[in-house]
Coordinates of C-alpha atoms and ligand atoms in Angstrom, one line a residue:
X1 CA 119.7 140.4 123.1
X2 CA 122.9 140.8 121.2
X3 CA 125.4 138.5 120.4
X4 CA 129.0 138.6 119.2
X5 CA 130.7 135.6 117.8
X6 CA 134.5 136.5 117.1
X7 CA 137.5 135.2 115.6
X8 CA 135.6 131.9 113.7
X9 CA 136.1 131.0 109.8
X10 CA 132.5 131.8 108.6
X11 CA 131.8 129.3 105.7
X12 CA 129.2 129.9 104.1
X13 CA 128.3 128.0 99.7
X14 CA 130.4 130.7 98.2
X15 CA 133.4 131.0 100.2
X16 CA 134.7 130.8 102.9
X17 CA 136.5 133.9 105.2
X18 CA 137.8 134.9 108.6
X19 CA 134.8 137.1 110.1
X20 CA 133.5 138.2 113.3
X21 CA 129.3 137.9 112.9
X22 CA 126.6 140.1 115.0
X23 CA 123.5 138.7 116.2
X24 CA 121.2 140.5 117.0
X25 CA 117.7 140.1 118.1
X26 CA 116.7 136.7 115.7
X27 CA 119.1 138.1 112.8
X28 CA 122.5 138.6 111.9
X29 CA 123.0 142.1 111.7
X30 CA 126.8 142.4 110.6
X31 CA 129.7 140.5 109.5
X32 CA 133.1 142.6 110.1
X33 CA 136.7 142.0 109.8
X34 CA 138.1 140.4 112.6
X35 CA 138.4 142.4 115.6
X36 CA 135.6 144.4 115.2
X37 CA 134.6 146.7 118.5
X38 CA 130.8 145.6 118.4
X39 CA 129.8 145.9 122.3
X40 CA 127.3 143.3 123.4
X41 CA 125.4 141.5 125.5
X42 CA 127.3 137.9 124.9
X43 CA 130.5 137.2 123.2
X44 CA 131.5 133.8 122.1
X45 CA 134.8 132.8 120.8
X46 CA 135.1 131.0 118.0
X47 CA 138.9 130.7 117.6
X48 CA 140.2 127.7 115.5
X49 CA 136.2 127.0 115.0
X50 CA 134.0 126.8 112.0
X51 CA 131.0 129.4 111.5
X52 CA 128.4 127.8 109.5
X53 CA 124.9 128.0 108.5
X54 CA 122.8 125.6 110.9
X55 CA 121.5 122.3 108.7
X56 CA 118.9 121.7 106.9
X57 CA 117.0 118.6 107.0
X58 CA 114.7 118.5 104.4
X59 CA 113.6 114.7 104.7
X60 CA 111.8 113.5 108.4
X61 CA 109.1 111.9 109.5
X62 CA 108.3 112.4 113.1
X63 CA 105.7 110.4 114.3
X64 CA 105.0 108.7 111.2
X65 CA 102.1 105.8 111.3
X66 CA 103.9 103.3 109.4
X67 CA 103.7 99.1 109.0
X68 CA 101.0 99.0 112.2
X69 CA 103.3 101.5 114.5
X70 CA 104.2 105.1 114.9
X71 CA 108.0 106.8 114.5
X72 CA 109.0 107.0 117.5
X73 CA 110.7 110.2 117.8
X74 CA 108.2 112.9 118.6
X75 CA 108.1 116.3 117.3
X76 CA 109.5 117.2 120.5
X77 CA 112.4 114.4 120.9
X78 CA 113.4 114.0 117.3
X79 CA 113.4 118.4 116.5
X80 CA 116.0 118.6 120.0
X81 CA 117.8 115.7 118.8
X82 CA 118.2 117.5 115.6
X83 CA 119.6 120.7 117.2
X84 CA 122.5 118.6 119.1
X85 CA 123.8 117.6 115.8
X86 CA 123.5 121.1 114.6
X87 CA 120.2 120.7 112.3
X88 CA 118.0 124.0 113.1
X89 CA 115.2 123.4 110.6
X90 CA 113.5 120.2 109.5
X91 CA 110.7 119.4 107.2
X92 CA 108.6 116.9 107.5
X93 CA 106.5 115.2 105.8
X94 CA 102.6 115.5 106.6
X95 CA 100.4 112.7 105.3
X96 CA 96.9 112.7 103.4
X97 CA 95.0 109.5 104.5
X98 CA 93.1 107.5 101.6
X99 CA 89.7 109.2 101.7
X100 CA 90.7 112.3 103.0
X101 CA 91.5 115.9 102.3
X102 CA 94.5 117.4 101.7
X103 CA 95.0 120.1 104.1
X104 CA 93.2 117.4 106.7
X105 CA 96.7 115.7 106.4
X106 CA 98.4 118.8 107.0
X107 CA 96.1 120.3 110.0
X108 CA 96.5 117.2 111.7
X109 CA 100.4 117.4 110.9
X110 CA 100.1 121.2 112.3
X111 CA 98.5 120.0 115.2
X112 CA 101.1 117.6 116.2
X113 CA 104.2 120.4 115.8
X114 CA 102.4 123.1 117.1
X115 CA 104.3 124.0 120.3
X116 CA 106.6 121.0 120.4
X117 CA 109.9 122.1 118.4
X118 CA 113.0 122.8 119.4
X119 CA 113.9 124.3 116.2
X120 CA 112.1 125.7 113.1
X121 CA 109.7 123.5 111.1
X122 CA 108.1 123.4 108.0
X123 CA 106.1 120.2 105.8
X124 CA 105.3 118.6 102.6
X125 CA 102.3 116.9 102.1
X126 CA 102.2 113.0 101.1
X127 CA 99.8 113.4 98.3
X128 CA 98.3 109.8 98.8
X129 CA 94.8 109.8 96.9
X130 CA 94.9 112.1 93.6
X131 CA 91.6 113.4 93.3
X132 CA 89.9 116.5 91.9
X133 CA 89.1 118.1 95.2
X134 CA 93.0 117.1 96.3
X135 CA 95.0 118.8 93.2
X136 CA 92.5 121.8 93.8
X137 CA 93.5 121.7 97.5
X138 CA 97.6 121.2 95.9
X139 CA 97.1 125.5 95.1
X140 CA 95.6 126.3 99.0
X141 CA 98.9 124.1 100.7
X142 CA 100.8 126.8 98.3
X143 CA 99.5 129.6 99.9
X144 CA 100.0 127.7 103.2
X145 CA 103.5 127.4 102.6
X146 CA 103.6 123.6 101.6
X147 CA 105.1 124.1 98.0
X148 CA 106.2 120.3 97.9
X149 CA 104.6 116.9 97.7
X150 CA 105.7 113.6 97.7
X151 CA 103.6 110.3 95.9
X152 CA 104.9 106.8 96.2
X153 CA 106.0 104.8 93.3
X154 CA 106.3 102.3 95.8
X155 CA 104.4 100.4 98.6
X156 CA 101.3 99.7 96.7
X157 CA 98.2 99.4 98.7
X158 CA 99.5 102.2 101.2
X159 CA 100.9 105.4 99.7
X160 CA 101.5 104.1 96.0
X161 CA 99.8 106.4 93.5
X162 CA 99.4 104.9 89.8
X163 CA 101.5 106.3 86.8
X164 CA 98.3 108.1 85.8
X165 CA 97.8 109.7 89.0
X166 CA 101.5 110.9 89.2
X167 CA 101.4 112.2 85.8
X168 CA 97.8 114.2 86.7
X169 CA 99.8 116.0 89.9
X170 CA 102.4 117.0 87.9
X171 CA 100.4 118.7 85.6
X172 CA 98.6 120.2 88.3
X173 CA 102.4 121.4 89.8
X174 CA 103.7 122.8 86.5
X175 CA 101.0 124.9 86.3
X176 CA 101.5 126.0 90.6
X177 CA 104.9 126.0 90.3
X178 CA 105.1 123.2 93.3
X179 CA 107.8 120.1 93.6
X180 CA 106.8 116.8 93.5
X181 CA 108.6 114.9 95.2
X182 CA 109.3 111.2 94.2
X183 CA 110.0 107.9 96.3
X184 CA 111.2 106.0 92.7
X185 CA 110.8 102.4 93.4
X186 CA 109.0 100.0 90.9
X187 CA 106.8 99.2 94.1
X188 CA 104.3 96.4 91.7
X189 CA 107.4 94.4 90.6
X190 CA 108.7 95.0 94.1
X191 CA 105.7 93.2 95.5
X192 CA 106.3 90.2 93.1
X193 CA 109.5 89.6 94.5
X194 CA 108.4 89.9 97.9
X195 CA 105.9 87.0 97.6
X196 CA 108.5 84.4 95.5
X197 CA 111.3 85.3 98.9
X198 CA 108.7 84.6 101.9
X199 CA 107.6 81.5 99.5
X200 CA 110.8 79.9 99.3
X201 CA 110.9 80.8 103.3
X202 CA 113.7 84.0 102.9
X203 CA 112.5 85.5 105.9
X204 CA 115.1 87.2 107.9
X205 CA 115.9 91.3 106.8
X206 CA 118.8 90.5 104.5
X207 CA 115.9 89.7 101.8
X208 CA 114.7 93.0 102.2
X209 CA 118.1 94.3 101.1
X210 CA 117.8 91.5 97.9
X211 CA 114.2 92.0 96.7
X212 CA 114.1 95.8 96.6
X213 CA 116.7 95.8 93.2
X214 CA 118.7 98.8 92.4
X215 CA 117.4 98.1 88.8
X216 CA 113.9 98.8 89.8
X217 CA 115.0 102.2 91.3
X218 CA 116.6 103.1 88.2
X219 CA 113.7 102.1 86.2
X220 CA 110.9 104.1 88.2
X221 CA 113.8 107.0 88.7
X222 CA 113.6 107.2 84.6
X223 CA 109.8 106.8 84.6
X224 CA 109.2 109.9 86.9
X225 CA 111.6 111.7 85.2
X226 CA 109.9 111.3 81.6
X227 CA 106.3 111.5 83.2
X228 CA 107.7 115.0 85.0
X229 CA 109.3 116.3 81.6
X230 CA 106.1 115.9 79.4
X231 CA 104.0 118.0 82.6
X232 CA 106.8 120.3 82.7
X233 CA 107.0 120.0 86.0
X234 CA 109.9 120.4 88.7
X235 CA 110.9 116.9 90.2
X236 CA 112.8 115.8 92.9
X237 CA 113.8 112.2 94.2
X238 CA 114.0 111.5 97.7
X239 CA 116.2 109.2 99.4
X240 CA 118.2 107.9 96.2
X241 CA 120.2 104.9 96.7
X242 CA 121.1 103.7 93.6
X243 CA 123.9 104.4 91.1
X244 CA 120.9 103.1 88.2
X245 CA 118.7 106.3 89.4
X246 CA 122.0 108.5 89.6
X247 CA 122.8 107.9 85.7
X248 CA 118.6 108.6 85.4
X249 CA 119.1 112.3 87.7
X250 CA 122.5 112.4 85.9
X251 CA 121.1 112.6 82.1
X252 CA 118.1 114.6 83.0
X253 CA 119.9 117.4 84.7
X254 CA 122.2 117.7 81.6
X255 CA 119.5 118.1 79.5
X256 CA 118.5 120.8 81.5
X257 CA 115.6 119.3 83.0
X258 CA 114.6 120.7 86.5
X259 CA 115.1 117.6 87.9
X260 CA 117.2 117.1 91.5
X261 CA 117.6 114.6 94.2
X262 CA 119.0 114.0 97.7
X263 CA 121.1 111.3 99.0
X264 CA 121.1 110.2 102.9
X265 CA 123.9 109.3 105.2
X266 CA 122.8 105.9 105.4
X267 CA 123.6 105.4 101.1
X268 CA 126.6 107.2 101.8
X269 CA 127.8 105.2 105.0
X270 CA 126.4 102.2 105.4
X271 CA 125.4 98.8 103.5
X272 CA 124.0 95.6 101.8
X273 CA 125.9 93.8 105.0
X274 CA 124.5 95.6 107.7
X275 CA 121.2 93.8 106.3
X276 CA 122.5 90.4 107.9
X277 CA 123.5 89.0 111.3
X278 CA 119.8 87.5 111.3
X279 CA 117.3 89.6 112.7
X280 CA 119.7 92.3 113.7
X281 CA 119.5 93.5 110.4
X282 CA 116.1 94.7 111.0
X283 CA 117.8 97.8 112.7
X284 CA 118.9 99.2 108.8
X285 CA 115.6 98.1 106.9
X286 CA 114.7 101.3 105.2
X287 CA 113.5 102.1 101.4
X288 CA 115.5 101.9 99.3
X289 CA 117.3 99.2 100.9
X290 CA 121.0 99.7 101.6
X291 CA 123.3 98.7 98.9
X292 CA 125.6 96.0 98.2
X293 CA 129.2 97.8 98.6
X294 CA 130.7 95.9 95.6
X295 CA 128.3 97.0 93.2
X296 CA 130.2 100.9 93.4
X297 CA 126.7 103.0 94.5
X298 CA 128.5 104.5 98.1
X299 CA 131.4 105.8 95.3
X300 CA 129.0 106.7 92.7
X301 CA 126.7 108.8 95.0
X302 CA 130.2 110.6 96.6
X303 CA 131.0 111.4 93.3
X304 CA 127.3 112.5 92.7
X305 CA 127.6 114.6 95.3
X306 CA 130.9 116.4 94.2
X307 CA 129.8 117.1 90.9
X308 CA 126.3 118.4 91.7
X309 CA 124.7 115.6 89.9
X310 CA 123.3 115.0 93.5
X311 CA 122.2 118.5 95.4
X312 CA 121.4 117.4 98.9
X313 CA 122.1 115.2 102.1
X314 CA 118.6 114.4 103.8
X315 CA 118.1 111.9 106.6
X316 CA 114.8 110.3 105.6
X317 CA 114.6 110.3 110.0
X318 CA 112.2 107.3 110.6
X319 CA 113.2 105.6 113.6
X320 CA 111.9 102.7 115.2
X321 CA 113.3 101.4 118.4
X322 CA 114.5 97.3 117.9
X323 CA 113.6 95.9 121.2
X324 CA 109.9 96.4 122.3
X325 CA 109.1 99.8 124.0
X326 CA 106.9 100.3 127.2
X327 CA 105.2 103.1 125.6
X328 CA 105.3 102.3 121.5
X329 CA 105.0 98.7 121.6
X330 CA 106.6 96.1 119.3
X331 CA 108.3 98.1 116.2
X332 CA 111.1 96.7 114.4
X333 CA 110.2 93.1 115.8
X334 CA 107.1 93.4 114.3
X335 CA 108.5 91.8 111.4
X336 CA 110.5 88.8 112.8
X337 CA 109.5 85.7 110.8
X338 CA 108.6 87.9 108.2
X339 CA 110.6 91.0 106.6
X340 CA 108.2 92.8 105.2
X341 CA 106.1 93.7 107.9
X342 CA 109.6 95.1 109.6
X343 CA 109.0 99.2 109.8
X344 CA 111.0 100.8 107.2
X345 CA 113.2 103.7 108.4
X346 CA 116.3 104.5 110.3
X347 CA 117.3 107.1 112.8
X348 CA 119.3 109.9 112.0
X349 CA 118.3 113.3 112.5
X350 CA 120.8 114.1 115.0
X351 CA 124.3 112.9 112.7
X352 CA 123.5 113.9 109.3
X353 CA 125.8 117.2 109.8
X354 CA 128.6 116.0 111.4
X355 CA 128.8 112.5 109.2
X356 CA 128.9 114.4 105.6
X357 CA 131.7 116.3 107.4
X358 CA 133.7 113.1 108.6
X359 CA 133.1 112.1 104.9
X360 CA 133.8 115.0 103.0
X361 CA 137.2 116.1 105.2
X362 CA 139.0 111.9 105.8
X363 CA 138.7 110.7 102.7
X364 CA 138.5 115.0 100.9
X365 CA 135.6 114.1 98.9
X366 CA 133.9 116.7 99.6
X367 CA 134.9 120.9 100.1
X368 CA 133.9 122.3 103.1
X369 CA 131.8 124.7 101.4
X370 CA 130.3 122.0 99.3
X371 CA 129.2 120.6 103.0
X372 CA 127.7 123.5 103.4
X373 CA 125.8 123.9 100.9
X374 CA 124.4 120.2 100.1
X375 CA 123.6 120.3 104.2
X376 CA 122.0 124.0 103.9
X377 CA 121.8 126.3 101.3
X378 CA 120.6 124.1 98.4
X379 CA 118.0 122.3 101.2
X380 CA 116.9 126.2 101.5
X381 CA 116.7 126.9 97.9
X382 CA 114.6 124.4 96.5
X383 CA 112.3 124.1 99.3
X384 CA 111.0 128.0 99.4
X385 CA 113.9 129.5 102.7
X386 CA 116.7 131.1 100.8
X387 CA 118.2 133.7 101.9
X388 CA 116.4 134.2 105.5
X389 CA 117.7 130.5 105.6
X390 CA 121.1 128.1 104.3
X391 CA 123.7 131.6 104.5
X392 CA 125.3 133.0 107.3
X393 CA 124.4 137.0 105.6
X394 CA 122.8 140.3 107.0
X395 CA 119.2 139.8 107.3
X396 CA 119.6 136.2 107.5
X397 CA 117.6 134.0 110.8
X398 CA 120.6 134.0 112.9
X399 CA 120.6 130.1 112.2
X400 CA 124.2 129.0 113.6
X401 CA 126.6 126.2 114.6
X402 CA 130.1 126.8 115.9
X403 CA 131.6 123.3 114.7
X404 CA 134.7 122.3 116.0
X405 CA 137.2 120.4 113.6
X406 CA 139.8 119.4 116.3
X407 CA 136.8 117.6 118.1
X408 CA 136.3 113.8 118.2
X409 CA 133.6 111.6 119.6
X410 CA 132.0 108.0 119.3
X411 CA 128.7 107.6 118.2
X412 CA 126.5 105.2 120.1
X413 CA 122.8 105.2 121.6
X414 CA 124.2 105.2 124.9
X415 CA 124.6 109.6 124.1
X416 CA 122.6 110.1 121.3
X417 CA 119.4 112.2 122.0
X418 CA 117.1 110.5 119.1
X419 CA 114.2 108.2 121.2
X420 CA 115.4 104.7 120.0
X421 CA 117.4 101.8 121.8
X422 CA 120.3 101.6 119.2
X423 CA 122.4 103.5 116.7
X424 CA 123.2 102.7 112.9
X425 CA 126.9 103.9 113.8
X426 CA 127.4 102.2 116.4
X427 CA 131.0 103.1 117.6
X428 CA 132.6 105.0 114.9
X429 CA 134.6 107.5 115.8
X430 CA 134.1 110.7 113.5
X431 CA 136.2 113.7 112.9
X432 CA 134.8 117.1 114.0
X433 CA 131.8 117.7 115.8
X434 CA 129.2 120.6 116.8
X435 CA 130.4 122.4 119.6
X436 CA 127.4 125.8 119.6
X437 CA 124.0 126.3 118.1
X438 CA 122.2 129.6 117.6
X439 CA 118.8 129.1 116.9
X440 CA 117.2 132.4 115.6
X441 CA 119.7 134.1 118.0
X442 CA 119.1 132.0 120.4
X443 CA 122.2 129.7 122.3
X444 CA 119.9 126.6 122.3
X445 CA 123.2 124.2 122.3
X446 CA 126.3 125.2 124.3
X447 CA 129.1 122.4 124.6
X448 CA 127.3 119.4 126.4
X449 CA 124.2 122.1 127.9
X450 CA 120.7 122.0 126.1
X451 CA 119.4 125.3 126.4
X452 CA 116.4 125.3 124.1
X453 CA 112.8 124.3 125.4
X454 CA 109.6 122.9 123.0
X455 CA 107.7 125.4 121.3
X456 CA 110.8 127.6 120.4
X457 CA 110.6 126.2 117.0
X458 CA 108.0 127.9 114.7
X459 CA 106.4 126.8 111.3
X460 CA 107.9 127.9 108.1
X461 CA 105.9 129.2 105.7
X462 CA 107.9 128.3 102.6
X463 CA 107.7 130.1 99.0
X464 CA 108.1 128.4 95.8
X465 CA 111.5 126.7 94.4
X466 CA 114.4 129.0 94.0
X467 CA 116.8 126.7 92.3
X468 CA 115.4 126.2 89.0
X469 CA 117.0 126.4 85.9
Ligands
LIG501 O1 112.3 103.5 104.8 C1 111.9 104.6 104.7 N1 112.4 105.4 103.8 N2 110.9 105.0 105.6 C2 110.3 106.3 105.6 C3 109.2 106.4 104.5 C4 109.8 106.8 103.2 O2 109.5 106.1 102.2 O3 110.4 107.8 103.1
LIG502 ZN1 110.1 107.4 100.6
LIG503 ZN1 111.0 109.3 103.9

C-alpha cells in the first residue's frame, strides 16, 4: 500500500517546508518538492493543511487501579480516543504492586494492551517497592524496552517510596542508563494538611486544590533533583504544576544537570477555580492540584515551555467518570463528604494535540514547530523512539496527522471519544483541529470516519534516552 500526501506544509522540530511525503508500506519513503509524479495507490490532499509528526503522549494510565476504582478508559477506548485527537503513540505507565516483582507489574500491564490498541504503545514501570531483587529486575525492564520508571514522592501508604529508596534507584539508573521519573510532591507534609482540613470539616474538592501547596512541589522538585545529581542519574518530573518546581527544573538544567520535565494541558488551561462549585469540582481533582491563576504558574509554565526550561506536554490521562457507571461503579463520588478519597486524575488523551495548538497559535506563545516538538519529537527523544518516531523523515513509522488550521470545533463529552460522562473543556471553542491520521501508513482517522480497529497498535520496545546532555 502506497500513499501520496501532496501539497501540505510538512512541520517537522527543525523547520518547517512545502513538501509532498510518500508512504509507503509502514514508512515514509520520500519527501519531494511539491508536485512530485510519485504514482500510487491513494493520494490525499493536503492543500492549506499542516503535515505533522502524529503525538506523543508520554504520560497515561489506562486502567489504572486507583483510590478503590479503576481508570476507566480501557486500552482499547482511551488508545482510539487518542488517535481522534491525533496522538499515535502513548506510554503508559505499568505498575509494581507492594510485594511483588517488577516485570510481574509489567506482564500484567502487557497483558492488558496486548491486542487492544488502536495505536502504538509502550510503558514505564511504577517502581513501588525498592528492593534488591526489584533494582536487579530495573536492568531486565531495559532490555525489555522499559528504560523509564516513575516512584512517588507522594501518596504515602500507596506508591510513596522513602528518600532513601529514591536515592538507591537512582544509583541503580546511573549506572543502567534509565530515567527516573518523579511525581515531586512532599506527600508526608501533604498528609498533615489533609487531616487539620477534614478536622475543621473542609470537605468539598476545593480543599484538595488548598492542601496540596505549590511550595511542597517546589520543595520535593529540589529534593529529587539534589538526590538525582549526587547518583548521577537522568531525572524527569512528571506532571509539573508549579512555578516553585519550574525555578527547581529551571536552575538545574542551567547547570547542566540532565534534568527535564513535562507540563499537561490541564496546568496550562485550567485552574484553582474549577476546584469549586461544591462537589463539581471533583471532576478536576488530579495531583498536583490545579493552580490558583493569580499566583502566575499558567504564565510561568507558557513561558517554560517557550524557553525549553519545560520539554514536553503530557496528559497524565486518568479519567474517572463523575456520575456512577453501570459497569465501573461509583468513581469520582467516591469521595463526596470527603476529598481525599475523590480519584485523582482527569481525562485527556484525546485534546492534548489540538489544545497546545489553540494555545500556542491565539495568544503566539508558542511556534508551530515548537508544538511540534514539545508534542513529539522531544516525547520521542527522551523516552528511547527518535528517529523511527517524533519526525516526519525517510525511514521514519509513517506516524501522521493532516491538521487543519482553518478548522474550528467545541469541545464537550457529548463528541468526545474518551469513556467518561463529562469534559474538563466543556464548551470552548478551539482553533484548528485534526482533520487525518496515518498510523504506521495506515488511514486510521479520515475526517469524522474511524478506520483503525484494536490490536493495530503494537508494543514499543524503547532504547535508552537520547536527549541527554
Ligand atoms: O492525579 C493524577 N495525576 N492521577 C494519576 C496518577 C499520577 O500521580 O500520575
Ligand atoms: Zn503522578
Ligand atoms: Zn500520572
Amino acid at each position: 500500500m502506497s500513499t501520496l500526501i501532496k501539497n501540505g506544509l510538512v512541520i517537522t522540530h527543525a523547520g518547517s517546508f512545502e513538501a509532498d511525503v510518500l508512504i509507503e508500506g509502514e514508512k515514509v519513503s520520500a519527501l519531494g518538492a511539491r508536485g512530485s509524479n510519485w504514482v500510487t495507490d491513494e493520494v490525499i490532499d493536503a492543500i492549506g493543511k499542516y503535515v505533522v509528526p502524529g503525538g506523543i503522549d508520554v504520560h497515561t494510565h489506562m486502567e489504572l487501579p486507583f483510590g478503590g476504582t479503576f481508570a476507566s478508559d480501557s486500552f482499547e477506548t482511551g488508545t482510539r480516543a487518542a488517535a481522534w485527537g491525533g496522538t499515535t503513540t502513548i506510554i503508559d505507565f505499568a505498575v509494581q504492586s507492594k510485594g511483588s516483582g517488577l516485570m510481574e507489574g509489567w506482564e500484567a500491564w502487557m497483558g492488558k494492551a496486548e491486542g487492544k490498541c488502536a495505536i502504538d504503545y509502550g510503558f514505564h514501570l511504577i517502581l513501588s517497592d525498592v528492593n534488591d531483587q526489584s533494582l536487579k529486575e530495573m536492568d531486565i525492564a531495559i532490555g525489555e524496552g522499559v528504560s523509564s520508571f516513575k516512584m512517588f514522592m507522594a501518596y504515602p501508604g500507596v506508591f510513596y517510596s522513602t528518600d532513601g529508596e529514591i536515592f538507591r534507584a537512582m544509583q541503580k539508573a546511573a549506572e543502567n542508563g534509565a530515567t527516573v521519573m518523579m511525581h515531586a510532591e512532599n506527600g508526608i507534609a501533604i498528609d498533615v494538611l489533609i487531616a487539620q482540613a477534614l478536622e475543621r470539616g473542609e470537605t468539598d474538592p476545593i480543599y484538595h486544590g488548598i492542601v496540596r501547596k505549590s511550595i511542597l512541589e517546589g520543595e520535593a522538585t529540589h529534593r529529587a533533583i539534589k538526590l538525582a545529581e549526587l547518583a548521577g542519574s537522568p531525572l524527569y518530573i512528571v506532571h509539573l504544576s508549579a512555578l516553585e518546581a519550574l525555578a527547581e527544573v529551571t536552575n538545574a538544567r542551567d547547570e547542566g544537570l540532565n534534568v527535564f520535565a513535562e507540563t499537561c494541558p490541564q496546568y496550562l488551561f485550567l485552574d484553582l477555580d474549577d476546584l469549586g462549585n461544591g462537589f463539581e469540582g471533583a471532576k478536576f481533582v488530579c495531583s498536583p492540584p490545579l493552580r490558583d491563576r493569580a499566583e502566575g504558574h499558567q504564565e510561568a509554565l507558557w513561558s517554560g515551555l517557550a524557553t525549553n526550561d519545560l520539554q514536553v506536554v503530557s496528559t497524565d490521562h486518568c479519567p474517572f467518570c463523575f456520575e456512577d457507571h453501570p459497569e465501573l461503579g461509583r468513581q469520582k463520588r467516591l469521595g463526596e463528604g470527603d476529598f481525599s478519597k475523590i480519584p485523582n486524575g482527569l481525562p485527556g488523551v484525546e485534546h492534548r494535540v489540538e489544545l497546545i495548538y489553540h494555545g500556542a497559535v491565539t495568544e503566539e506563545r508558542l511556534s508551530l514547530e515548537r508544538w511540534v516538538e514539545v508534542c513529539s519529537t522531544t516525547p520521542a527523544r527522551l523516552f528511547g523512539l527518535f528517529p523511527r518516531k517524533g519526525t516526519i523523515a525517510v525511514g521514519a513509522d509513517a506516524d501522521i496527522v493532516i491538521f487543519d488550521p482553518k478548522r474550528k470545533h467545541v469541545l464537550s463529552a457529548a463528541t468526545h471519544h474518551m469513556r467518561t460522562d463529562y469534559s474538563c473543556y466543556e464548551g470552548m471553542q478551539i482553533a484548528g483541529g485534526v482533520d487525518s491520521v496515518f498510523s504506521r501508513g495506515r488511514l486510521i482517522i479520515a475526517g469524522d470516519e474511524y478506520h483503525g480497529s484494536k490490536g493495530d497498535g503494537k508494543y514499543l520496545k524503547r532504547e535508552l534516552n537520547q536527549h541527554l546532555v
